[in-house]
Amino acid sequence: MSHIPISVTVDGTTYDSEVEPRTLLVHWLREDIGRVGTVVGCDTSSCGACTVLLDGQSVKSCSVLAVQADGQSITTIQGLAEGEDNWHPVQTAFKECHGLQCGYCTPGMVLATVDLLGENPTPTEAEIREGLEGNLCRCTGYHNIVKSVQYASDLMSGGAR
Amino acid sequence: MTDTLPDSLTTQSPMGRPLRRKEDARLLHGQTNWTDNIQLPGMLHMAILRSPMAHAHITHLDVTPALSEPHVVAAFSAKELGDLNGAVPCVWPVTDEMQAPAFPALAIDKVRHVGDCVAVVLATDRNAAFDALEAIEIDYEALPAVIDLEAALEPGATLVHDAADSPGTNECYTYHLPGTGIPYDEAKAKADVVVKRRFINQRLIPAFMEPRAVVASPMGVSNEMTVWSATQIPHILRVLLALVTGLPENSLRIIAPDVGGGFGGKLQIYREEILAVQIARHLGRPVKWTETRSENMVATHHGRGQVQDIEIAATKDGKLLGMKVNLLADMGAYLQIITPGTPLLGMFMYPGIYKMDAYDFNCVGVFTNKTPTDAYRGAGRPESTFAIERIMDELAAELNMDPMELRKKNWINHEDFPYATIAGLVYDTGNYEAATAKAIDMFDYAGLRAEQERRRASGDPVQLGIGISTFTEMCGLAPSRTLGALKYVAGGWEHCTIRMLPTGKVELITGTSPHGQGHETAWSQIAADILGIDVDDIEVVHSDTGRAPYGMDTYGSRSLAVGGQAIKKAAERLIEKARVIAAHQLECSIDDLEYAGGAFRVKGDAEKAQPLAAVAFEAFSAHNLPDGVEPTLQAESTVDPQDFSYPHGTHLAAVEVDTETGKTTLRTYVCVDDVGVQVNPMIVEGQVHGGLAQGIAQAMYEGVEYDEDGNLLTASLADYLVPSAADLPSFTTSTTETPSTTNPLGTKGVGEAGAIASTPAIINAIVDALRPMGVNDVEMPASPQRVWRTIQEAKAATA
Ligand code: FES
Ligand code: FES
């Protein structure tokens, strides 16, 4: 199969690569450039585990082809706040509110939350639940994920909620 | 090495505090080590050809065309694999007569469920391996599919297993447990009221978010075969892989790195794990397999799958006399690790929290052409709890009593503990009155009943229903002797080794194997409390048989109730060894020393003290140890639990059912759980939340559907409705604390509570909302369509 050259910036580093046209963005991230923080949970675009920010917008990286990301910039969970000592407010909130257990849905949940709060900095509980509808978590029952998002909103808006 | 003395007065015990989790920094930064992340030099990707048929003869199978596809290195069917085609084991032959058919990793001549493994391709590229499956030649000759449990048992039914030595029936086993009291028929003869129901406890898919994955590398240290697997049971897997493959156990190292949920679904030795190991060994190269979600739905074991016939006998004033239970349990096509035993884990729990004079339990395991069943969160106990808590509501309706009053009248009072149940267990402690009083208060039970009355009177199309579940469960699996008596082949003990290194850092090596439960944090809290050191100075080592060789892993809410005991004992032993060394250093007798806040002090002489870290360095340098004391500061403990523990709780649900559309909205969910002593209440609450979501999902959303040909209709996350945040409310949770007396920490276990308790609370609430319309049951999942149909049928019946 012929390969197509792409150039994508991931977490601040630009990668020049050649991919099969059918390669999904998530597989390119994980297998070609070793950004394994982003994970795969399904094959029907149902779970949201693979969510990344593509030019600031959250997308399911299993439903985007790598070639479609050519020339764009991606933020994964590994680049949201580089290094374990740096914390994005959403990451802090998930830790403080116990918004994760096994952590498999977490990269997607966190990035979906970043996007959600970008669009609606002070969402209601119902807006949070609707906003995260595309991200499945099997461990937490969502109760503490909702609390995490509310707390992140507090942190990011300086308590304006 | 530190010489500064910790101040015991300011050292706050970490026990019982909601410490934030140690695990979270790496999980929140994507610095994770999932099995699928692993890439090794020369690694091959395995792709599996699975049967699209539920039941068929394989009339032609040729894998050789796949070999000429790009990047393909090898391809196997059962024929090529020969002796390497390992048999998947079942470790719980529940009766001597049980039918235990062969379960080859790759099917031989016949397939028995959609998803059965037929052939594999190994390639240097994952996509290429999948592509090459297309080239394999295969023909099937379809056989009738065995789907319905009752039809499966009829004479002349198609046989799922028809080998020459098979007994000619789809019955796997019959298991009878007579209660400890009078015969059921005697109790029934005295009854004024007998209520009988059939409940369908539908099949569920565990649907953990991290798909299964395995990497087998024959290129470990020296002769070692290293296997990374997304499993809950690295230790049990090691023993079983050794038995199945013939590889020496001491050359097998199993690592469960970060594992993304399990819920019983990863309590298994899977055929794919066996294939990866055998092929890696055969080819001398690392082999990796990661399932797609579509494979997960058909080939990861399912849970539940029971038809429950239950009958309860009582006096007219509501005193329970006896109960009889007849189960049909769907085994699926093959027996996996504890497939036959799973329904029996519930057999002791049908009487729940109630007193009665008679109990009779019977279970028939049935083979079908469906995915094998096995443990799923609660394993047997959600089913039993559902049946008893549902039928209590039906009995209350029959007697015209408030369902809470009926429960109060029959439950074991707190002063009755320890209490020997009619099923033969001894419940150590409990306080159903306290948990219920608290829950009723938080829920505003009286207020909601009043609102219900108003809505009924006004004929509101949206009716309010109140559902109760006062449950208990059996946790802390398990006393090894009990397991032996039940014919389970292994024990139920747990191990811990604690080692203080010369630099004062501590390794806590546990045989439990977490996959989301926060053991690294909670285990540190237990040990830090006893050792008087900082939680952050402890590293919990787990889930790697190379570093943590002994253990029985994580399932059945056992890790704290059993593993916690080993941690406590090992920590205490470490202090005892250190005490001898410290007394030598301080030139006093061991009885003159007190230990607090991480240091030994000579009683009455505050100046003379020795921090534990200093003792550890002495134990390491060994320059001046007392005679007969061995160097190094470590201690271990392996604990076999003396008995089970019995968490309980009262769960209350209020639902609104739109009688015109059938749509149910869960308005309020209140639960008060008594899980005994809590190490970390934040983690406890999180476990309850997650359990509630799964139990509510069984009631309202999830259910495996097969068509009559055995095709799985709910074969993706688009069709099988794992609830999203939008499908669930926030929960109101609380606890009471009645310490267990079967372990020295007083803990009980919490992993399964929410999943066990919530399902009947929801269905009771829906039925309660609709009872004036003549509804007395709703099948699960109670989708709008099903509720609407149930209302129409009730209307037609009463018209
Ligand atoms: S992997 Fe499930 S939505 Fe992308
Ligand atoms: S934390 Fe496990 S799936 Fe969300």
PDB file of N, CA and C in Angstrom, chain B residues 650-721:
ATOM      1  N   THR B 650     -28.546  -0.623  53.158  1.00  0.00           N
ATOM      2  CA  THR B 650     -29.923  -0.346  52.750  1.00  0.00           C
ATOM      3  C   THR B 650     -29.881   0.650  51.603  1.00  0.00           C
ATOM      4  N   HIS B 651     -30.440   0.216  50.493  1.00  0.00           N
ATOM      5  CA  HIS B 651     -30.456   1.045  49.285  1.00  0.00           C
ATOM      6  C   HIS B 651     -31.891   1.409  48.942  1.00  0.00           C
ATOM      7  N   LEU B 652     -32.119   2.662  48.653  1.00  0.00           N
ATOM      8  CA  LEU B 652     -33.467   3.150  48.353  1.00  0.00           C
ATOM      9  C   LEU B 652     -33.440   3.946  47.053  1.00  0.00           C
ATOM     10  N   ALA B 653     -34.364   3.611  46.180  1.00  0.00           N
ATOM     11  CA  ALA B 653     -34.434   4.298  44.891  1.00  0.00           C
ATOM     12  C   ALA B 653     -35.820   4.886  44.705  1.00  0.00           C
ATOM     13  N   ALA B 654     -35.863   6.081  44.162  1.00  0.00           N
ATOM     14  CA  ALA B 654     -37.139   6.669  43.747  1.00  0.00           C
ATOM     15  C   ALA B 654     -37.075   6.889  42.245  1.00  0.00           C
ATOM     16  N   VAL B 655     -38.039   6.307  41.532  1.00  0.00           N
ATOM     17  CA  VAL B 655     -38.073   6.472  40.078  1.00  0.00           C
ATOM     18  C   VAL B 655     -39.380   7.128  39.666  1.00  0.00           C
ATOM     19  N   GLU B 656     -39.310   7.812  38.552  1.00  0.00           N
ATOM     20  CA  GLU B 656     -40.526   8.330  37.939  1.00  0.00           C
ATOM     21  C   GLU B 656     -40.725   7.573  36.641  1.00  0.00           C
ATOM     22  N   VAL B 657     -41.896   6.975  36.503  1.00  0.00           N
ATOM     23  CA  VAL B 657     -42.181   6.220  35.289  1.00  0.00           C
ATOM     24  C   VAL B 657     -43.295   6.923  34.532  1.00  0.00           C
ATOM     25  N   ASP B 658     -42.984   7.292  33.298  1.00  0.00           N
ATOM     26  CA  ASP B 658     -44.006   7.894  32.448  1.00  0.00           C
ATOM     27  C   ASP B 658     -44.858   6.760  31.889  1.00  0.00           C
ATOM     28  N   THR B 659     -46.067   6.642  32.374  1.00  0.00           N
ATOM     29  CA  THR B 659     -46.891   5.493  32.007  1.00  0.00           C
ATOM     30  C   THR B 659     -47.363   5.570  30.553  1.00  0.00           C
ATOM     31  N   GLU B 660     -47.181   6.733  29.932  1.00  0.00           N
ATOM     32  CA  GLU B 660     -47.593   6.847  28.530  1.00  0.00           C
ATOM     33  C   GLU B 660     -46.479   6.440  27.569  1.00  0.00           C
ATOM     34  N   THR B 661     -45.237   6.564  28.012  1.00  0.00           N
ATOM     35  CA  THR B 661     -44.125   6.219  27.122  1.00  0.00           C
ATOM     36  C   THR B 661     -43.291   5.048  27.646  1.00  0.00           C
ATOM     37  N   GLY B 662     -43.454   4.727  28.911  1.00  0.00           N
ATOM     38  CA  GLY B 662     -42.637   3.674  29.507  1.00  0.00           C
ATOM     39  C   GLY B 662     -41.277   4.153  29.964  1.00  0.00           C
ATOM     40  N   LYS B 663     -41.002   5.420  29.810  1.00  0.00           N
ATOM     41  CA  LYS B 663     -39.663   5.911  30.174  1.00  0.00           C
ATOM     42  C   LYS B 663     -39.519   6.043  31.688  1.00  0.00           C
ATOM     43  N   THR B 664     -38.437   5.466  32.193  1.00  0.00           N
ATOM     44  CA  THR B 664     -38.143   5.535  33.625  1.00  0.00           C
ATOM     45  C   THR B 664     -37.029   6.541  33.864  1.00  0.00           C
ATOM     46  N   THR B 665     -37.235   7.412  34.826  1.00  0.00           N
ATOM     47  CA  THR B 665     -36.175   8.336  35.237  1.00  0.00           C
ATOM     48  C   THR B 665     -35.827   8.042  36.682  1.00  0.00           C
ATOM     49  N   LEU B 666     -34.552   7.785  36.923  1.00  0.00           N
ATOM     50  CA  LEU B 666     -34.098   7.553  38.296  1.00  0.00           C
ATOM     51  C   LEU B 666     -33.927   8.921  38.946  1.00  0.00           C
ATOM     52  N   ARG B 667     -34.815   9.208  39.901  1.00  0.00           N
ATOM     53  CA  ARG B 667     -34.814  10.547  40.488  1.00  0.00           C
ATOM     54  C   ARG B 667     -33.856  10.657  41.664  1.00  0.00           C
ATOM     55  N   THR B 668     -33.933   9.700  42.565  1.00  0.00           N
ATOM     56  CA  THR B 668     -33.095   9.764  43.771  1.00  0.00           C
ATOM     57  C   THR B 668     -32.560   8.376  44.072  1.00  0.00           C
ATOM     58  N   TYR B 669     -31.312   8.311  44.414  1.00  0.00           N
ATOM     59  CA  TYR B 669     -30.751   7.032  44.870  1.00  0.00           C
ATOM     60  C   TYR B 669     -29.967   7.287  46.151  1.00  0.00           C
ATOM     61  N   VAL B 670     -30.420   6.650  47.213  1.00  0.00           N
ATOM     62  CA  VAL B 670     -29.771   6.810  48.513  1.00  0.00           C
ATOM     63  C   VAL B 670     -29.294   5.443  48.983  1.00  0.00           C
ATOM     64  N   CYS B 671     -28.072   5.373  49.437  1.00  0.00           N
ATOM     65  CA  CYS B 671     -27.654   4.111  50.036  1.00  0.00           C
ATOM     66  C   CYS B 671     -26.764   4.341  51.244  1.00  0.00           C
ATOM     67  N   VAL B 672     -26.957   3.470  52.203  1.00  0.00           N
ATOM     68  CA  VAL B 672     -26.099   3.463  53.389  1.00  0.00           C
ATOM     69  C   VAL B 672     -25.490   2.073  53.467  1.00  0.00           C
ATOM     70  N   ASP B 673     -24.184   2.021  53.275  1.00  0.00           N
ATOM     71  CA  ASP B 673     -23.497   0.731  53.291  1.00  0.00           C
ATOM     72  C   ASP B 673     -22.695   0.581  54.570  1.00  0.00           C
ATOM     73  N   ASP B 674     -22.682  -0.639  55.068  1.00  0.00           N
ATOM     74  CA  ASP B 674     -21.841  -0.944  56.221  1.00  0.00           C
ATOM     75  C   ASP B 674     -20.757  -1.904  55.755  1.00  0.00           C
ATOM     76  N   VAL B 675     -19.585  -1.339  55.478  1.00  0.00           N
ATOM     77  CA  VAL B 675     -18.480  -2.164  55.006  1.00  0.00           C
ATOM     78  C   VAL B 675     -17.433  -2.342  56.101  1.00  0.00           C
ATOM     79  N   GLY B 676     -17.858  -2.124  57.339  1.00  0.00           N
ATOM     80  CA  GLY B 676     -16.933  -2.269  58.454  1.00  0.00           C
ATOM     81  C   GLY B 676     -15.989  -1.087  58.525  1.00  0.00           C
ATOM     82  N   VAL B 677     -14.795  -1.347  59.030  1.00  0.00           N
ATOM     83  CA  VAL B 677     -13.795  -0.295  59.164  1.00  0.00           C
ATOM     84  C   VAL B 677     -13.330   0.129  57.774  1.00  0.00           C
ATOM     85  N   GLN B 678     -13.207   1.421  57.566  1.00  0.00           N
ATOM     86  CA  GLN B 678     -12.777   1.933  56.272  1.00  0.00           C
ATOM     87  C   GLN B 678     -11.346   2.432  56.356  1.00  0.00           C
ATOM     88  N   VAL B 679     -10.523   1.986  55.421  1.00  0.00           N
ATOM     89  CA  VAL B 679      -9.141   2.447  55.384  1.00  0.00           C
ATOM     90  C   VAL B 679      -9.086   3.821  54.718  1.00  0.00           C
ATOM     91  N   ASN B 680      -9.805   3.951  53.596  1.00  0.00           N
ATOM     92  CA  ASN B 680      -9.835   5.219  52.863  1.00  0.00           C
ATOM     93  C   ASN B 680     -11.265   5.459  52.387  1.00  0.00           C
ATOM     94  N   PRO B 681     -12.010   6.292  53.099  1.00  0.00           N
ATOM     95  CA  PRO B 681     -13.432   6.471  52.772  1.00  0.00           C
ATOM     96  C   PRO B 681     -13.676   7.043  51.377  1.00  0.00           C
ATOM     97  N   MET B 682     -12.703   7.764  50.838  1.00  0.00           N
ATOM     98  CA  MET B 682     -12.873   8.285  49.479  1.00  0.00           C
ATOM     99  C   MET B 682     -12.907   7.131  48.475  1.00  0.00           C
ATOM    100  N   ILE B 683     -12.022   6.166  48.686  1.00  0.00           N
ATOM    101  CA  ILE B 683     -11.979   5.016  47.780  1.00  0.00           C
ATOM    102  C   ILE B 683     -13.225   4.155  47.976  1.00  0.00           C
ATOM    103  N   VAL B 684     -13.659   4.008  49.223  1.00  0.00           N
ATOM    104  CA  VAL B 684     -14.882   3.247  49.501  1.00  0.00           C
ATOM    105  C   VAL B 684     -16.058   3.847  48.732  1.00  0.00           C
ATOM    106  N   GLU B 685     -16.180   5.157  48.824  1.00  0.00           N
ATOM    107  CA  GLU B 685     -17.298   5.814  48.155  1.00  0.00           C
ATOM    108  C   GLU B 685     -17.221   5.614  46.638  1.00  0.00           C
ATOM    109  N   GLY B 686     -16.011   5.711  46.108  1.00  0.00           N
ATOM    110  CA  GLY B 686     -15.835   5.510  44.673  1.00  0.00           C
ATOM    111  C   GLY B 686     -16.220   4.098  44.245  1.00  0.00           C
ATOM    112  N   GLN B 687     -15.866   3.119  45.073  1.00  0.00           N
ATOM    113  CA  GLN B 687     -16.235   1.733  44.761  1.00  0.00           C
ATOM    114  C   GLN B 687     -17.754   1.584  44.765  1.00  0.00           C
ATOM    115  N   VAL B 688     -18.401   2.215  45.732  1.00  0.00           N
ATOM    116  CA  VAL B 688     -19.867   2.129  45.788  1.00  0.00           C
ATOM    117  C   VAL B 688     -20.471   2.758  44.533  1.00  0.00           C
ATOM    118  N   HIS B 689     -19.997   3.939  44.165  1.00  0.00           N
ATOM    119  CA  HIS B 689     -20.538   4.608  42.972  1.00  0.00           C
ATOM    120  C   HIS B 689     -20.442   3.715  41.736  1.00  0.00           C
ATOM    121  N   GLY B 690     -19.260   3.155  41.548  1.00  0.00           N
ATOM    122  CA  GLY B 690     -19.048   2.346  40.348  1.00  0.00           C
ATOM    123  C   GLY B 690     -19.924   1.109  40.353  1.00  0.00           C
ATOM    124  N   GLY B 691     -20.076   0.510  41.530  1.00  0.00           N
ATOM    125  CA  GLY B 691     -20.947  -0.657  41.642  1.00  0.00           C
ATOM    126  C   GLY B 691     -22.393  -0.288  41.359  1.00  0.00           C
ATOM    127  N   LEU B 692     -22.816   0.840  41.894  1.00  0.00           N
ATOM    128  CA  LEU B 692     -24.196   1.280  41.650  1.00  0.00           C
ATOM    129  C   LEU B 692     -24.448   1.419  40.153  1.00  0.00           C
ATOM    130  N   ALA B 693     -23.498   2.040  39.470  1.00  0.00           N
ATOM    131  CA  ALA B 693     -23.704   2.259  38.031  1.00  0.00           C
ATOM    132  C   ALA B 693     -23.891   0.926  37.313  1.00  0.00           C
ATOM    133  N   GLN B 694     -23.108  -0.079  37.699  1.00  0.00           N
ATOM    134  CA  GLN B 694     -23.238  -1.364  37.005  1.00  0.00           C
ATOM    135  C   GLN B 694     -24.528  -2.078  37.379  1.00  0.00           C
ATOM    136  N   GLY B 695     -24.924  -1.972  38.648  1.00  0.00           N
ATOM    137  CA  GLY B 695     -26.168  -2.615  39.062  1.00  0.00           C
ATOM    138  C   GLY B 695     -27.384  -1.933  38.456  1.00  0.00           C
ATOM    139  N   ILE B 696     -27.349  -0.609  38.417  1.00  0.00           N
ATOM    140  CA  ILE B 696     -28.454   0.139  37.805  1.00  0.00           C
ATOM    141  C   ILE B 696     -28.506  -0.169  36.312  1.00  0.00           C
ATOM    142  N   ALA B 697     -27.324  -0.316  35.722  1.00  0.00           N
ATOM    143  CA  ALA B 697     -27.271  -0.642  34.293  1.00  0.00           C
ATOM    144  C   ALA B 697     -27.928  -1.985  34.014  1.00  0.00           C
ATOM    145  N   GLN B 698     -27.736  -2.956  34.906  1.00  0.00           N
ATOM    146  CA  GLN B 698     -28.419  -4.241  34.684  1.00  0.00           C
ATOM    147  C   GLN B 698     -29.930  -4.043  34.726  1.00  0.00           C
ATOM    148  N   ALA B 699     -30.393  -3.217  35.640  1.00  0.00           N
ATOM    149  CA  ALA B 699     -31.836  -3.008  35.780  1.00  0.00           C
ATOM    150  C   ALA B 699     -32.414  -2.241  34.596  1.00  0.00           C
ATOM    151  N   MET B 700     -31.676  -1.255  34.107  1.00  0.00           N
ATOM    152  CA  MET B 700     -32.296  -0.327  33.150  1.00  0.00           C
ATOM    153  C   MET B 700     -31.745  -0.366  31.726  1.00  0.00           C
ATOM    154  N   TYR B 701     -30.486  -0.763  31.558  1.00  0.00           N
ATOM    155  CA  TYR B 701     -29.872  -0.547  30.239  1.00  0.00           C
ATOM    156  C   TYR B 701     -29.287  -1.776  29.563  1.00  0.00           C
ATOM    157  N   GLU B 702     -28.593  -2.596  30.312  1.00  0.00           N
ATOM    158  CA  GLU B 702     -27.759  -3.613  29.671  1.00  0.00           C
ATOM    159  C   GLU B 702     -28.432  -4.975  29.623  1.00  0.00           C
ATOM    160  N   GLY B 703     -28.193  -5.672  28.555  1.00  0.00           N
ATOM    161  CA  GLY B 703     -28.653  -7.048  28.455  1.00  0.00           C
ATOM    162  C   GLY B 703     -28.121  -7.637  27.168  1.00  0.00           C
ATOM    163  N   VAL B 704     -27.546  -8.823  27.278  1.00  0.00           N
ATOM    164  CA  VAL B 704     -27.039  -9.496  26.089  1.00  0.00           C
ATOM    165  C   VAL B 704     -28.233 -10.088  25.337  1.00  0.00           C
ATOM    166  N   GLU B 705     -28.259  -9.870  24.042  1.00  0.00           N
ATOM    167  CA  GLU B 705     -29.331 -10.448  23.230  1.00  0.00           C
ATOM    168  C   GLU B 705     -28.735 -11.350  22.151  1.00  0.00           C
ATOM    169  N   TYR B 706     -29.283 -12.550  22.052  1.00  0.00           N
ATOM    170  CA  TYR B 706     -28.937 -13.455  20.954  1.00  0.00           C
ATOM    171  C   TYR B 706     -30.172 -13.688  20.106  1.00  0.00           C
ATOM    172  N   ASP B 707     -29.981 -13.908  18.824  1.00  0.00           N
ATOM    173  CA  ASP B 707     -31.125 -14.361  18.048  1.00  0.00           C
ATOM    174  C   ASP B 707     -31.179 -15.888  18.106  1.00  0.00           C
ATOM    175  N   GLU B 708     -32.172 -16.466  17.472  1.00  0.00           N
ATOM    176  CA  GLU B 708     -32.362 -17.914  17.635  1.00  0.00           C
ATOM    177  C   GLU B 708     -31.267 -18.743  16.970  1.00  0.00           C
ATOM    178  N   ASP B 709     -30.507 -18.091  16.075  1.00  0.00           N
ATOM    179  CA  ASP B 709     -29.374 -18.803  15.484  1.00  0.00           C
ATOM    180  C   ASP B 709     -28.099 -18.639  16.293  1.00  0.00           C
ATOM    181  N   GLY B 710     -28.205 -17.926  17.400  1.00  0.00           N
ATOM    182  CA  GLY B 710     -27.026 -17.770  18.245  1.00  0.00           C
ATOM    183  C   GLY B 710     -26.137 -16.613  17.848  1.00  0.00           C
ATOM    184  N   ASN B 711     -26.660 -15.709  17.013  1.00  0.00           N
ATOM    185  CA  ASN B 711     -25.886 -14.509  16.701  1.00  0.00           C
ATOM    186  C   ASN B 711     -26.031 -13.514  17.837  1.00  0.00           C
ATOM    187  N   LEU B 712     -24.928 -12.937  18.241  1.00  0.00           N
ATOM    188  CA  LEU B 712     -24.974 -11.922  19.286  1.00  0.00           C
ATOM    189  C   LEU B 712     -25.460 -10.614  18.666  1.00  0.00           C
ATOM    190  N   LEU B 713     -26.589 -10.145  19.146  1.00  0.00           N
ATOM    191  CA  LEU B 713     -27.158  -8.920  18.581  1.00  0.00           C
ATOM    192  C   LEU B 713     -26.575  -7.674  19.246  1.00  0.00           C
ATOM    193  N   THR B 714     -26.073  -7.831  20.440  1.00  0.00           N
ATOM    194  CA  THR B 714     -25.493  -6.692  21.171  1.00  0.00           C
ATOM    195  C   THR B 714     -23.971  -6.817  21.121  1.00  0.00           C
ATOM    196  N   ALA B 715     -23.425  -6.707  19.902  1.00  0.00           N
ATOM    197  CA  ALA B 715     -22.032  -7.078  19.698  1.00  0.00           C
ATOM    198  C   ALA B 715     -21.082  -5.886  19.634  1.00  0.00           C
ATOM    199  N   SER B 716     -21.551  -4.706  19.994  1.00  0.00           N
ATOM    200  CA  SER B 716     -20.641  -3.554  20.039  1.00  0.00           C
ATOM    201  C   SER B 716     -21.136  -2.610  21.118  1.00  0.00           C
ATOM    202  N   LEU B 717     -20.296  -1.644  21.455  1.00  0.00           N
ATOM    203  CA  LEU B 717     -20.721  -0.658  22.458  1.00  0.00           C
ATOM    204  C   LEU B 717     -21.786   0.281  21.899  1.00  0.00           C
ATOM    205  N   ALA B 718     -22.041   0.188  20.606  1.00  0.00           N
ATOM    206  CA  ALA B 718     -23.150   0.956  20.055  1.00  0.00           C
ATOM    207  C   ALA B 718     -24.475   0.230  20.298  1.00  0.00           C
ATOM    208  N   ASP B 719     -24.417  -1.092  20.469  1.00  0.00           N
ATOM    209  CA  ASP B 719     -25.643  -1.887  20.647  1.00  0.00           C
ATOM    210  C   ASP B 719     -25.848  -2.353  22.084  1.00  0.00           C
ATOM    211  N   TYR B 720     -24.777  -2.495  22.801  1.00  0.00           N
ATOM    212  CA  TYR B 720     -24.853  -2.921  24.201  1.00  0.00           C
ATOM    213  C   TYR B 720     -24.704  -1.668  25.037  1.00  0.00           C
ATOM    214  N   LEU B 721     -25.736  -1.337  25.807  1.00  0.00           N
ATOM    215  CA  LEU B 721     -25.825   0.015  26.356  1.00  0.00           C
ATOM    216  C   LEU B 721     -25.137   0.199  27.701  1.00  0.00           C
TER     217      LEU B 721
END
